[in-house]
Short mmCIF file of C-alpha atoms in Angstrom, two decimals:
data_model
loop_
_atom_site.label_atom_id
_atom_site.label_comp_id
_atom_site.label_asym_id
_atom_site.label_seq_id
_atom_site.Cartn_x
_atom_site.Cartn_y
_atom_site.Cartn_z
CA UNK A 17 0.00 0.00 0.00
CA UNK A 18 1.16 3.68 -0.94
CA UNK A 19 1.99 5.37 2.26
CA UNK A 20 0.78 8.46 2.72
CA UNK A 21 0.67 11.47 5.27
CA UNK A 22 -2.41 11.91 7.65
CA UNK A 23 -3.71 15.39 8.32
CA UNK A 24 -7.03 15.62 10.11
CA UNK A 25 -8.70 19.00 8.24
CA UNK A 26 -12.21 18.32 8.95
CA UNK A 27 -14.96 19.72 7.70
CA UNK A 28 -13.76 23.22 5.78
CA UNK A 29 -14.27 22.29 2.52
CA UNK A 30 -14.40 24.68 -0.57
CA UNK A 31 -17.73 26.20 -0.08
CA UNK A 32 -16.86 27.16 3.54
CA UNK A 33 -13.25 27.16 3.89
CA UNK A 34 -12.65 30.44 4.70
CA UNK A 35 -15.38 30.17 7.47
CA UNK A 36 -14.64 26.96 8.98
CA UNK A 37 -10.61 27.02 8.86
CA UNK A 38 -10.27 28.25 12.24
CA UNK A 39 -11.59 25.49 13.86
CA UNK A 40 -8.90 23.81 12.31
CA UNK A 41 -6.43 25.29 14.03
CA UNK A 42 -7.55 23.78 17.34
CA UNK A 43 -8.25 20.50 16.38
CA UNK A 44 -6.27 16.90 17.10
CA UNK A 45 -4.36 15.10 14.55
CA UNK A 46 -6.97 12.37 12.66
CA UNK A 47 -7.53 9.15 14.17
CA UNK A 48 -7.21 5.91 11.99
CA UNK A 49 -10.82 5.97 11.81
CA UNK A 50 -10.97 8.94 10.37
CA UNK A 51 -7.92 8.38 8.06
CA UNK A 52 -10.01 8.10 4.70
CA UNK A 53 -8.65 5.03 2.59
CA UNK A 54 -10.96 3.75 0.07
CA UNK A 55 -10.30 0.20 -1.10
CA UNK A 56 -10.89 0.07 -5.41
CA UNK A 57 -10.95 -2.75 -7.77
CA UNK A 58 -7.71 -2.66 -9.77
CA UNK A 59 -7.21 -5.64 -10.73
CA UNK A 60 -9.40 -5.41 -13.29
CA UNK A 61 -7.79 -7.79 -16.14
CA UNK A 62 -7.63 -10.83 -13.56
CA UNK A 63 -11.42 -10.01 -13.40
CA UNK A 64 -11.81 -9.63 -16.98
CA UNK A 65 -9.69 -13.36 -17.21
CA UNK A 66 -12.66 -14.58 -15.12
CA UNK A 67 -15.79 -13.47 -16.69
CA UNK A 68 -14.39 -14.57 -20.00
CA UNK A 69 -13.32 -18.25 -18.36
CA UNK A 70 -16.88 -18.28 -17.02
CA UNK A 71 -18.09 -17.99 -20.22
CA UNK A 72 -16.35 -20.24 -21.62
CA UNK A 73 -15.99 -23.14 -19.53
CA UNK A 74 -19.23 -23.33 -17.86
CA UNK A 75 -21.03 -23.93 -21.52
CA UNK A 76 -18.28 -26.39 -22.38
CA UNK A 77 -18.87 -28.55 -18.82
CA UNK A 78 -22.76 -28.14 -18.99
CA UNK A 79 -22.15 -29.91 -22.32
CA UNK A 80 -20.08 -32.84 -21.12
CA UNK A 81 -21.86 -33.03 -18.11
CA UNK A 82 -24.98 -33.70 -20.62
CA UNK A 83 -23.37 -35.98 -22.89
CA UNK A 84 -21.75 -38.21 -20.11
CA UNK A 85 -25.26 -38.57 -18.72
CA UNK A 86 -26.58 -39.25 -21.84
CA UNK A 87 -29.27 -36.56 -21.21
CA UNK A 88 -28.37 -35.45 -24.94
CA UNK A 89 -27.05 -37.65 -27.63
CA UNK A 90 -23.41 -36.27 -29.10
CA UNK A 91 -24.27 -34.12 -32.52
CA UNK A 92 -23.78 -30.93 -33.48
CA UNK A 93 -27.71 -30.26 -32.26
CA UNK A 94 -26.18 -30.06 -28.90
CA UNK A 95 -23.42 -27.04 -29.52
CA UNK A 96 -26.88 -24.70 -30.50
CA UNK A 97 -27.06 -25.12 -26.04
CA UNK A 98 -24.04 -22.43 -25.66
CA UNK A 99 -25.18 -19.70 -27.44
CA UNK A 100 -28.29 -20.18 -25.54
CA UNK A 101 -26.62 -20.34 -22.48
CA UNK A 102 -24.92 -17.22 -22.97
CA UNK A 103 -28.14 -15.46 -24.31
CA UNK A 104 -29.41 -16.01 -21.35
CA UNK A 105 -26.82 -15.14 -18.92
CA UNK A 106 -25.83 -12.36 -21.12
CA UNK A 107 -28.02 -9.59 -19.44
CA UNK A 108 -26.80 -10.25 -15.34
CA UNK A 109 -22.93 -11.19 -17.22
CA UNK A 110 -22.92 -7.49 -18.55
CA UNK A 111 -24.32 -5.96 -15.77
CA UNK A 112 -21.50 -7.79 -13.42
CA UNK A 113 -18.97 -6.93 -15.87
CA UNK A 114 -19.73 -3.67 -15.64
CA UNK A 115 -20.10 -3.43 -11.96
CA UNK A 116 -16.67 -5.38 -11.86
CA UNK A 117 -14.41 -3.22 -14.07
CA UNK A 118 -16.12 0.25 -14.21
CA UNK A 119 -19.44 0.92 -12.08
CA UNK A 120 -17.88 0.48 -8.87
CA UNK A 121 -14.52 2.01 -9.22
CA UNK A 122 -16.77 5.03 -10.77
CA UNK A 123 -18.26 5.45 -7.27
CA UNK A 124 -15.21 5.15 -5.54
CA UNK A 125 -14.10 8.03 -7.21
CA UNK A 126 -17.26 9.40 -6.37
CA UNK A 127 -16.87 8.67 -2.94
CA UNK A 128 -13.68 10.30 -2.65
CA UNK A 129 -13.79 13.18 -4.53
CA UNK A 130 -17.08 13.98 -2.09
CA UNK A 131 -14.41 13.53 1.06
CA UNK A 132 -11.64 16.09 -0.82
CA UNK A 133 -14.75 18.60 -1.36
CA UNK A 134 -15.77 18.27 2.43
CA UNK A 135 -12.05 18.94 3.52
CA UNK A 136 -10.96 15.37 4.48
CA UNK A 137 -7.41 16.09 2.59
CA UNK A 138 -6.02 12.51 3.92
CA UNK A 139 -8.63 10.47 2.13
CA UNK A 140 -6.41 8.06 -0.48
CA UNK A 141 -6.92 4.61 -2.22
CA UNK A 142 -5.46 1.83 -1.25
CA UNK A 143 -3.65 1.36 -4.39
CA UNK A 144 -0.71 -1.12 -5.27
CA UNK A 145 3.01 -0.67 -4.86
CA UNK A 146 3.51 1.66 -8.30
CA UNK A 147 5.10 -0.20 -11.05
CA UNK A 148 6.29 0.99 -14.28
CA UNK A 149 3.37 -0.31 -16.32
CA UNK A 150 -0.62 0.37 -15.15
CA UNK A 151 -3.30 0.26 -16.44
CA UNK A 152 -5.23 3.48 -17.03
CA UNK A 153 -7.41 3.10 -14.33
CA UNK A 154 -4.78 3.01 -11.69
CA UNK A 155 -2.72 5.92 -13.19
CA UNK A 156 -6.21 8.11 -12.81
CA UNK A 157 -6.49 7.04 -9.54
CA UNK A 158 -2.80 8.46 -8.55
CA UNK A 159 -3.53 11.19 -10.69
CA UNK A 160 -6.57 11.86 -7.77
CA UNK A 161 -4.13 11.14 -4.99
CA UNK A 162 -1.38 13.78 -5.93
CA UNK A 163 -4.13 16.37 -6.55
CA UNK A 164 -5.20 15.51 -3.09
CA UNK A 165 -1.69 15.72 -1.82
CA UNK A 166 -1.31 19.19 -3.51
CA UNK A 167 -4.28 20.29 -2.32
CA UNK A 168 -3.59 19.29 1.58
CA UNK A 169 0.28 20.77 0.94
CA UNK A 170 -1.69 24.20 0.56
CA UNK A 171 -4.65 23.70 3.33
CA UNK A 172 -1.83 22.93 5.47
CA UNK A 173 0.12 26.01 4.57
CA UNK A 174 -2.97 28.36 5.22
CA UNK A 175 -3.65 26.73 8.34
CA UNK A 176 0.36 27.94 9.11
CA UNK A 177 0.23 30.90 8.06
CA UNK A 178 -3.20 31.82 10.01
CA UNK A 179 -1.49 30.77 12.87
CA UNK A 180 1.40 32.76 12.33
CA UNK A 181 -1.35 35.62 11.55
CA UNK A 182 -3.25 34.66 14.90
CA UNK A 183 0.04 35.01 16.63
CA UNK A 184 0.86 38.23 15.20
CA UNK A 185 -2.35 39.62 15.95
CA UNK A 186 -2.28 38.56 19.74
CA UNK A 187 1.39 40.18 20.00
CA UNK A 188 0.39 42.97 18.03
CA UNK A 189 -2.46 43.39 20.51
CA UNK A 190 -0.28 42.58 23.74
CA UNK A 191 1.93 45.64 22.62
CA UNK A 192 -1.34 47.94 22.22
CA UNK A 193 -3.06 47.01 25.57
CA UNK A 194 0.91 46.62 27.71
CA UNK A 195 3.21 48.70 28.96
CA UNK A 196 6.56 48.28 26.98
CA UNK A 197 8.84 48.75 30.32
CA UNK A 198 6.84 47.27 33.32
CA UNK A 199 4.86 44.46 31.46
CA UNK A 200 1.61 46.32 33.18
CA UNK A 201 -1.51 47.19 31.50
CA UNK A 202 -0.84 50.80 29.79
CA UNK A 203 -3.57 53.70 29.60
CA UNK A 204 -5.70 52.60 26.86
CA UNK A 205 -6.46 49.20 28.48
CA UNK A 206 -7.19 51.24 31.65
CA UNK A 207 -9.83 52.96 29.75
CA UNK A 208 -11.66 50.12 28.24
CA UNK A 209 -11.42 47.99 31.81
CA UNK A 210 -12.67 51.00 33.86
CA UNK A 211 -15.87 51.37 31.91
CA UNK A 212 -16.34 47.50 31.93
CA UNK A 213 -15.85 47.55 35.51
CA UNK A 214 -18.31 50.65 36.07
CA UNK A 215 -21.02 49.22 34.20
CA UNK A 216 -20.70 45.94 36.07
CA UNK A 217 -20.86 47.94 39.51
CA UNK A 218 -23.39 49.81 38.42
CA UNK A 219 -25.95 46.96 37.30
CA UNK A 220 -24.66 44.96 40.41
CA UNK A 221 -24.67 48.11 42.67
CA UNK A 222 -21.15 46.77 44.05
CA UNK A 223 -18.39 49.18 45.28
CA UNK A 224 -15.60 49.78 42.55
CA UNK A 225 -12.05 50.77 43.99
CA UNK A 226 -9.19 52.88 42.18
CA UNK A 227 -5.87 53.10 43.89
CA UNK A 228 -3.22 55.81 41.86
CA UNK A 229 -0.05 55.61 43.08
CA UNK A 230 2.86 58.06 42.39
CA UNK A 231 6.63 56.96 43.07
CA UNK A 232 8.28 60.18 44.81
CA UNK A 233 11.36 61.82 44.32
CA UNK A 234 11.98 59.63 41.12
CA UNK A 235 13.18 62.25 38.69
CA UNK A 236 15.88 62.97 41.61
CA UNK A 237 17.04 59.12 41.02
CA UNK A 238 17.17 59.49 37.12
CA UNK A 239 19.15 62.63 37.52
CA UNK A 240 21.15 60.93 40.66
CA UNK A 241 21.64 57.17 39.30
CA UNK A 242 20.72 57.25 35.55
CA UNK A 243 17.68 56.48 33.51
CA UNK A 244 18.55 52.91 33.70
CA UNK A 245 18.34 52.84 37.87
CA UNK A 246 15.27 54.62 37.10
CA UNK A 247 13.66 51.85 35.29
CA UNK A 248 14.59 49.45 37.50
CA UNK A 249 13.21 51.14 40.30
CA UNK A 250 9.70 51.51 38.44
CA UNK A 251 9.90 47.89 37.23
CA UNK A 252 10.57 47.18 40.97
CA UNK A 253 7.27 48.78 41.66
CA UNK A 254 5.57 47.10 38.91
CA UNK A 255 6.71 43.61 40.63
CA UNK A 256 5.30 44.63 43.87
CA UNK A 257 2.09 46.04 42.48
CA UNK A 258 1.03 42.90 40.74
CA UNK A 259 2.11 40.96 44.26
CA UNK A 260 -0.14 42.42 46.73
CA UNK A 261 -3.63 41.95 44.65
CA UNK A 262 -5.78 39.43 43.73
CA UNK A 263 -4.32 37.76 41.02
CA UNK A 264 -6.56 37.36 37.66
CA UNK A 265 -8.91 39.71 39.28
CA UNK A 266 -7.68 43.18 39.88
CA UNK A 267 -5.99 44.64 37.16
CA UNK A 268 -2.89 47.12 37.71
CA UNK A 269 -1.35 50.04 35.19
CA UNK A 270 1.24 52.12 34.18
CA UNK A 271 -0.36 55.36 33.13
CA UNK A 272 2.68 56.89 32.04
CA UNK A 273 5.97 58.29 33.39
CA UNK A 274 6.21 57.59 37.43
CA UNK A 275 2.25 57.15 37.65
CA UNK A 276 0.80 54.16 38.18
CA UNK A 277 -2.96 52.94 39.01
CA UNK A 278 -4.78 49.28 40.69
CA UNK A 279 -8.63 49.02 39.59
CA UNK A 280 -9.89 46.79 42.02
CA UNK A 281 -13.69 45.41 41.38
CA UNK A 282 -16.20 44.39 43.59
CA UNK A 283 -14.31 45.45 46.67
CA UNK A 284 -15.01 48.33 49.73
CA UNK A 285 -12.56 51.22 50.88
CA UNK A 286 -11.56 49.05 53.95
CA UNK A 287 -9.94 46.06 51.58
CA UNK A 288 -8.51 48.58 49.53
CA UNK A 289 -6.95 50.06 52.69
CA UNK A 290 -5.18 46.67 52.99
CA UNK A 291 -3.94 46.61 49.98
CA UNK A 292 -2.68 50.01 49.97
CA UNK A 293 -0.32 49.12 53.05
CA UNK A 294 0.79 46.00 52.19
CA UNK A 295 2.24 47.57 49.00
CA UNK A 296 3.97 50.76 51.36
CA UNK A 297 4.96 48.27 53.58
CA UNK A 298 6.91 45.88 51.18
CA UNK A 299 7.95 48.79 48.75
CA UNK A 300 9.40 50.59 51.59
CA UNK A 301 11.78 46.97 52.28
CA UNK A 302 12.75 47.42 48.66
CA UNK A 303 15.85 48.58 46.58
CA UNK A 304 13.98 51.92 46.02
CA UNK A 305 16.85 54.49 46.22
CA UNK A 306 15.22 57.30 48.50
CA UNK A 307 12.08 57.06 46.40
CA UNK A 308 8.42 56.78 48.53
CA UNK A 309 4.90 56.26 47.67
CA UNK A 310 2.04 58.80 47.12
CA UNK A 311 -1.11 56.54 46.79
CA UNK A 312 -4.96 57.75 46.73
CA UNK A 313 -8.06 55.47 47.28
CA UNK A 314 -11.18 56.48 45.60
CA UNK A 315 -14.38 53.75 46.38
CA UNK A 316 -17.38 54.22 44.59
CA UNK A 317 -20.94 52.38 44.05
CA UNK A 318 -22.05 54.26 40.78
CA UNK A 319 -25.50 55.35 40.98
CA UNK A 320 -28.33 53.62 38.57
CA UNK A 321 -29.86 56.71 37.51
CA UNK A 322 -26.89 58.69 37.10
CA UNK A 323 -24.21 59.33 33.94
CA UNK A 324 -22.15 56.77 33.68
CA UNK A 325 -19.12 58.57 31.95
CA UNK A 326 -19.48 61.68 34.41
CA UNK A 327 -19.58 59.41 37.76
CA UNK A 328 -15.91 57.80 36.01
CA UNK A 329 -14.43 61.20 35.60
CA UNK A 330 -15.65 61.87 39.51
CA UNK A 331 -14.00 58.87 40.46
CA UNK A 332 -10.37 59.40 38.49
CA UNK A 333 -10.67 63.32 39.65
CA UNK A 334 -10.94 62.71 43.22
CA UNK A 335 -7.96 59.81 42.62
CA UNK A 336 -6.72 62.84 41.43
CA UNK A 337 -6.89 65.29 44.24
CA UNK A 338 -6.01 62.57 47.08
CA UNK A 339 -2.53 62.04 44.83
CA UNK A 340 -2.07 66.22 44.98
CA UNK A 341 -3.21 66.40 49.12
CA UNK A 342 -0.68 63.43 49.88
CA UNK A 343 2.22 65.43 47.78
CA UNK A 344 1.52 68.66 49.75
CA UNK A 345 1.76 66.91 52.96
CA UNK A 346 5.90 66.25 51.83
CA UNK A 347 4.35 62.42 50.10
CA UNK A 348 4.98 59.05 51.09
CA UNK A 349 1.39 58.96 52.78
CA UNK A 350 -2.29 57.60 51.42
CA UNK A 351 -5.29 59.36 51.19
CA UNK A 352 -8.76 57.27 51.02
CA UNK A 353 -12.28 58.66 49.63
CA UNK A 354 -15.89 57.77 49.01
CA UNK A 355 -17.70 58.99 46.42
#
């Protein structure tokens, strides 16, 4: 049997290839159930040899069988019995011979050129070892099995190359939603998480918390230690930040320069309190080269009735003000709000 490569592609044929190729991407390699050989007839001449023996011996052994039981005397009367024979046999003979060497190797090709139009690329016949001389039946049928192969070779490479696009797009959407020094979620994701989060504290009329935080005295370490210090000191920050909250649940930013912000959902002033110390209290044990924290706590339930967009800009504006009170008061302090 011709060996051949088995790629499960199900189901995104031609008509819907575009549509369904996706779910490719996610799917297991084909089982041998699903591996698509379809047995054909090819040895057609040794079934040819056949009918044509049958034709011609059974006559000639109904005729001896006659004459040595002396059913029919021996004359030339008795040869008119095999064109008989065969006059009757001739109509199922024909129809088997047809069936034999063309009918049903017809609707194997049938059969598989169905499975290549639904997308099952590894369908092949189970064909002989090739040989240098075929008959023209089995050269049509590896005709059908190296368009299959061609067409597979290219389903696989779109399949690749979607993945490589997939991949792409995910990185290319990382770099749009993260922060390209601390890893945190920049601005723009803050955005589009902070009006998710409002509308889901509005509709469940839970308190949502936003902590700012401002790292003090920091331009004195980049003019002090170097821009590199300085980085390390607000991916040192970062670290912590993503540390002391609830992992996959609160979601922590970079908003630019030495500014930095935790949206915390579902959760009251007094939890965010916590928070807000544990991260003074380890920051404070780290390598932060004279630098403190300014941080401002801003709870809010937002109202049903109310603007949605105007109770937000409340809510970052009092974040805001806390950040400016804690900075007059010489920093490294918090300041916590209801609103």
């Amino acid at each position: 049997m011709e060996t051949t490569e088995t790629i499960n592609t199900k189901k995104h044929g031609f008509p819907c290839r575009i549509k369904k190729i996706s779910a490719a991407l996610e799917e297991p390699m084909a089982t041998d159930a699903e591996s698509g050989v379809i047995n054909v007839n090819y040895r057609i001449r040794v079934h040819l040899f056949i009918v044509i023996l049958f034709l011609a011996v059974i006559p000639m052994l109904a005729i001896i069988l006659l004459y040595e039981h002396k059913i029919v005397e021996p004359g030339g009367s008795a040869l008119i019995l095999i064109p008989i024979f065969i006059l009757l046999a001739s109509q199922s003979l024909t129809t088997l011979l047809e069936y034999i060497l063309f009918k049903k190797n017809l609707l194997k090709i049938h059969e598989f050129s169905e499975r290549i139009k639904d997308g099952y690329y590894d369908t092949h016949f189970n064909l002989p070892m090739q040989r240098d001389e075929e008959n023209y039946q089995i050269q049509v049928l590896r005709s059908l099995e190296s368009l299959a192969r061609v067409i597979r070779g290219q389903n696989n490479m779109l399949i690749y190359n979607l993945k490589e696009t997939r991949t792409e797009a995910n990185m290319m959407k990382k770099l749009a939603e993260r922060d390209g020094l601390t890893g945190l979620f920049n601005r723009r994701y803050f955005d589009t998480v902070f009006q998710a989060e409002a509308e889901n504290s509005k509709r469940s009329k839970t308190a949502l918390t936003l902590i700012m935080v401002d790292c003090d005295k920091f331009k004195q370490v980049n003019d002090t230690y170097g821009h590199d210090t300085g980085d390390r000191v607000l991916k040192q920050l970062a670290l912590i930040m993503t540390e002391v909250i609830r992992s996959g649940r609160d979601v922590p930013f970079r908003f630019g320069g030495d500014e930095f912000g935790i949206l915390l959902p579902q959760t009251e002033l007094s939890a965010a309190e916590r928070v807000v110390s544990r991260l003074q209290e380890v920051y404070m044990t780290s390598e932060r080269h004279g630098t403190t924290l300014s941080i401002s706590a801003v709870s809010a339930v937002l109202a049903e009735g109310a603007n949605l967009h105007e109770q937000m800009k409340t809510i970052i504006k009092r974040a805001d003000d806390g950040i400016y009170k804690v900075k007059r008061s010489g920093g490294n302090g918090a300041e916590f709000a209801r609103v």
